[in-house]
Coordinates of C-alpha atoms in Angstrom, one line a residue:
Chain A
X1 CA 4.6 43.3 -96.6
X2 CA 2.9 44.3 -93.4
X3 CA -0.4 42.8 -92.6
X4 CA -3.4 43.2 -90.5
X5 CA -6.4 41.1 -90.3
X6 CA -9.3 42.0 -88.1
X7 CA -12.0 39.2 -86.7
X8 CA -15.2 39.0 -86.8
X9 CA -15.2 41.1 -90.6
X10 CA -19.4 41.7 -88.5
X11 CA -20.9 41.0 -85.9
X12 CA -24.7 42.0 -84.5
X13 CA -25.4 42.1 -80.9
X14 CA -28.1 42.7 -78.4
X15 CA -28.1 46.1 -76.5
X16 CA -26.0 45.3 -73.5
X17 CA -24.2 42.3 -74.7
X18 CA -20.1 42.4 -74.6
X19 CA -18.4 42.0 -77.5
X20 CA -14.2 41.1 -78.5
X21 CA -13.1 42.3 -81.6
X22 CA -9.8 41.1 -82.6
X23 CA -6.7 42.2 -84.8
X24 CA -3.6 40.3 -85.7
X25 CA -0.9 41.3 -87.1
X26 CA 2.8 41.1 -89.3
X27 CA 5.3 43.9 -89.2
X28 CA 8.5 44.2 -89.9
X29 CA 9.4 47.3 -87.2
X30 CA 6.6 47.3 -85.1
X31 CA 5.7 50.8 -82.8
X32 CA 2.0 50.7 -82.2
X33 CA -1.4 49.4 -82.8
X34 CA -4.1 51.8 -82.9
X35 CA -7.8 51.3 -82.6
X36 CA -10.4 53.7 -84.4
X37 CA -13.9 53.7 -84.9
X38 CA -15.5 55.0 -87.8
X39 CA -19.1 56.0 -87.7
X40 CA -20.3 57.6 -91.4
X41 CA -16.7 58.8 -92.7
X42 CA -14.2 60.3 -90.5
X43 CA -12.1 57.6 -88.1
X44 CA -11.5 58.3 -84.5
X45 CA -9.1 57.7 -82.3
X46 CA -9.4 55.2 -79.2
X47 CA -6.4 53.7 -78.4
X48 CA -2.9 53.2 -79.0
X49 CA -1.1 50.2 -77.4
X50 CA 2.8 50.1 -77.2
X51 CA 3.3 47.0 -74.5
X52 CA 2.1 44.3 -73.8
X53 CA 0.1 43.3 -71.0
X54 CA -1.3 47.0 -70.4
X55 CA -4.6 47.4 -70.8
X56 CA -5.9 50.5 -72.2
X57 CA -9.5 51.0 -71.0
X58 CA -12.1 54.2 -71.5
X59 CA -15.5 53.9 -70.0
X60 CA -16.5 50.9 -71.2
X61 CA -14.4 50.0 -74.0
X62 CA -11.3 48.5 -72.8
X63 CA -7.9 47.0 -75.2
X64 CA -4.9 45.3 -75.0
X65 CA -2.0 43.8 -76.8
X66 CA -0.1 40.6 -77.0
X67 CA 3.2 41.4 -78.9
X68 CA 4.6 38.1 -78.5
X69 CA 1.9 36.7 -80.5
X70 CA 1.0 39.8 -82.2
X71 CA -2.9 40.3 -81.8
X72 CA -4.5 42.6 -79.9
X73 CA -8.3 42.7 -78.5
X74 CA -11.1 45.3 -78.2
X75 CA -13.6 44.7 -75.6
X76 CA -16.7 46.6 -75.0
X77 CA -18.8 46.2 -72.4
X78 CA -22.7 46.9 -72.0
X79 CA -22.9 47.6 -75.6
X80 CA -25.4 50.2 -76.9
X81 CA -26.8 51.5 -80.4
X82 CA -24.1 54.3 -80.3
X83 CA -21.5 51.3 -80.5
X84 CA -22.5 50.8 -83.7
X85 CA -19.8 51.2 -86.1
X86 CA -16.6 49.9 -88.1
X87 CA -14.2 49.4 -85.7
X88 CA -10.5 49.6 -87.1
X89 CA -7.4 48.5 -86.4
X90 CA -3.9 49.8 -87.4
X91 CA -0.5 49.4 -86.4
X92 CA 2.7 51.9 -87.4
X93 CA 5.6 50.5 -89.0
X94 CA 9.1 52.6 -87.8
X95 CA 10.9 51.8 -91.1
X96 CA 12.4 54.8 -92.1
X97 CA 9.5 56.8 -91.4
X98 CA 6.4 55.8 -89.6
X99 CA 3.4 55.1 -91.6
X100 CA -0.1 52.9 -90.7
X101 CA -1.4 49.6 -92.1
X102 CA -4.7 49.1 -91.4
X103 CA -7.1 46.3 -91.1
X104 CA -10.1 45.7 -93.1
X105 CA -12.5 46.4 -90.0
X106 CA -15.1 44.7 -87.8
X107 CA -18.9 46.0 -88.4
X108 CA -20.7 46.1 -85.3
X109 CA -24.3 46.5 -85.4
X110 CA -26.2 46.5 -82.2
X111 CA -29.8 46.5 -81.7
X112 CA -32.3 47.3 -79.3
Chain B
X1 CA -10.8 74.9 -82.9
X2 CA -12.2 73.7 -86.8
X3 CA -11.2 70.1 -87.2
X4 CA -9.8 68.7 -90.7
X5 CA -11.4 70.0 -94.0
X6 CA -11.6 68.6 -97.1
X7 CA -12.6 69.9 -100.5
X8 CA -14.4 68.9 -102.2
X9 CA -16.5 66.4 -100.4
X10 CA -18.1 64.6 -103.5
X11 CA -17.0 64.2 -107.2
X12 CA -17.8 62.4 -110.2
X13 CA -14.7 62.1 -112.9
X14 CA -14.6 60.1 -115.8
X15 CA -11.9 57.7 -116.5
X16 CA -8.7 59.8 -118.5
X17 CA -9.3 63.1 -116.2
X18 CA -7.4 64.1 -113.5
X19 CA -8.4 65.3 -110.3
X20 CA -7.0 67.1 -107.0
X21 CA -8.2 67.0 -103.8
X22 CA -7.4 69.4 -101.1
X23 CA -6.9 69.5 -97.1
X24 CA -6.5 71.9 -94.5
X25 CA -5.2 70.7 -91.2
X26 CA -6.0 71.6 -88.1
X27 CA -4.5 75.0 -87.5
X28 CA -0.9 74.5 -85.7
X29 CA -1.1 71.0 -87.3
X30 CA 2.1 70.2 -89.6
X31 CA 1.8 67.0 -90.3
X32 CA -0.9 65.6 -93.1
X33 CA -1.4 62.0 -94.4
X34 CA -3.8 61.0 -97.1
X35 CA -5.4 57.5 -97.3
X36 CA -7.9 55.6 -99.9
X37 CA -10.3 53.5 -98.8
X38 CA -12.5 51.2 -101.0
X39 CA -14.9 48.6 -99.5
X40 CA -12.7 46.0 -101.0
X41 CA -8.9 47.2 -99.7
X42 CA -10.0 48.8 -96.6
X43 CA -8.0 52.0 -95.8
X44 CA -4.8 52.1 -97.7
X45 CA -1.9 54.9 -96.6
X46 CA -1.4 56.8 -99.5
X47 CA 1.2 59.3 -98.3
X48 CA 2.4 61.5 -95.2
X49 CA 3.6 65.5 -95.4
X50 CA 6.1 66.9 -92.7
X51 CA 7.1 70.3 -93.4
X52 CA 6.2 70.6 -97.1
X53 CA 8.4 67.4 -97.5
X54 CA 7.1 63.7 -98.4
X55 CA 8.0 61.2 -95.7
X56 CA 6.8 58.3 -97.2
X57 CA 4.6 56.6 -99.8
X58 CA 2.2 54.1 -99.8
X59 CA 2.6 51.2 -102.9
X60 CA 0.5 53.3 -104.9
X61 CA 1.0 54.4 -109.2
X62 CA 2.9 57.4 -109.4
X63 CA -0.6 58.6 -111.0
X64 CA -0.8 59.4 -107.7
X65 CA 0.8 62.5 -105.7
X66 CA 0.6 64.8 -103.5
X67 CA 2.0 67.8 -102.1
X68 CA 2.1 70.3 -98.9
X69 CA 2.2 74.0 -98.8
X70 CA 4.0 76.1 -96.0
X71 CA 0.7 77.0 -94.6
X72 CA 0.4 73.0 -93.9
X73 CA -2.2 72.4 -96.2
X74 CA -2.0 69.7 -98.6
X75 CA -3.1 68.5 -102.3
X76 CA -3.1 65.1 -103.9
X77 CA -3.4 64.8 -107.2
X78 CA -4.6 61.6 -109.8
X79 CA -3.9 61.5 -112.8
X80 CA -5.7 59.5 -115.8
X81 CA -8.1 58.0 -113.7
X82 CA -9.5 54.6 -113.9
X83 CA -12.5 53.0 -112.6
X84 CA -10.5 50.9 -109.5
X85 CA -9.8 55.0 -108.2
X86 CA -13.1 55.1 -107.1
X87 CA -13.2 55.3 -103.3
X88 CA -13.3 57.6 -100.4
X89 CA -9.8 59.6 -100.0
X90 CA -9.5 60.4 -96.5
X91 CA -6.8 63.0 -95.0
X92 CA -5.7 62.8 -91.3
X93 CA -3.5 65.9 -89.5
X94 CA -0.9 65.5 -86.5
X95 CA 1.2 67.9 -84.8
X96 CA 4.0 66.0 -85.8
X97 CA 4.7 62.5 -87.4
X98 CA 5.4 60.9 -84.0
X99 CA 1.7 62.0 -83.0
X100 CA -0.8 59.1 -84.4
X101 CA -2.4 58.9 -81.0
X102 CA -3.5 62.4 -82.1
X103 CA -4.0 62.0 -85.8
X104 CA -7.5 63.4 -86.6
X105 CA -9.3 62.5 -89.7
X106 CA -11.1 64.6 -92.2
X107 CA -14.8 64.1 -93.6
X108 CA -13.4 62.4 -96.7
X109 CA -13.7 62.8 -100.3
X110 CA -16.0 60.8 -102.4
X111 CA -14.5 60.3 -105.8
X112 CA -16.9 58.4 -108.1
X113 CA -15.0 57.5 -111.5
X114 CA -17.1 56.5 -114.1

């Protein structure tokens, strides 16, 4: 069965701090790892990693993944109160057709 | 363009009823995938729609299903609920099934079963 687990499960953080959020991971038929952040309900997309090595990076959050020993990270940099959030992992199993597992989450809090 | 909807947004059931939940994707969107998540499980995948076909199921009762119309929009359906169905039910829309870097999520339903 495919499984993801996602480190710290919270975290709180000064305004300006950086912060690593992590996600391992066990599939079978591994495509992608996707990271989301979910505010009140709806998930968003940030990134989707496919190779390793490559970092992904928008303003100031930043990822990358390690498919030899499956885990990937998300950095942010210069956090502020807007980071504030459940941050998700997920990654997509081919099989016969592609579906998501996802993590349980990382809550970050960040204060002033 | 109108992002994901999802009707309703809230509902109380009590435990033997049966409910349905509905989506409309983002117009030109074909593909629709529903997911539950509880505080305890996270967010599960329930199932994905591709053309008014099911492409795959999460390991989930057959109380639940689901289903997708030719305009793209989709149902899911519960049957003889039980407490443990209590959760937020979220529905996501691609373009395609090969498209989760543009999968965008709906509001969510909040099912309250008591």
């Amino acid at each position: 069965e495919d499984k993801v687990v996602q480190s710290p499960l919270s975290l709180v953080v000064h305004e300006g701090d950086t912060v690593t959020l992590n996600c391992s991971y066990e599939v079978t038929n591994f495509r992608s790892l996707l990271w989301y952040k979910q505010e009140k309900k709806a998930p968003t997309f940030l990134f989707m990693l496919t190779s390793s090595g490559i970092e992904k990076k928008s303003g100031r959050l930043s990822s990358i993944l390690d498919k030899k020993e499956l885990f990937s990270i998300l950095n942010i940099t210069a956090t502020q109160t807007g980071d504030s959030a459940v941050y998700l992992c997920a990654v997509e199993n081919t099989g016969t057709a592609s579906k998501l597992t996802f993590g349980t989450g990382t809550r970050l809090q960040v204060t002033l | 363009k109108a992002g994901v909807t999802q009707t309703p947004r809230y509902l109380i059931k009590t435990r033997g009823q049966q409910v349905t939940l509905s989506c409309s994707p983002i117009s030109g969107h074909r593909s629709v995938s529903w997911y539950q998540q509880t505080p305890g499980q996270g967010l599960q995948f329930l199932f994905e729609y591709f053309s008014e076909t099911q492409r795959n199921k999460g390991n989930f009762p057959g109380r639940f299903s689901g289903r997708q119309f030719s305009n793209s929009r989709s149902e899911m359906n519960v049957s003889t609920l039980e407490l443990g169905d209590s959760a937020l039910y979220l529905c996501a829309s691609s373009l395609a099934p090969d498209y989760l870097y543009e999968q965008y999520f709906g509001p969510g339903t909040r099912l309250t079963v008591t």
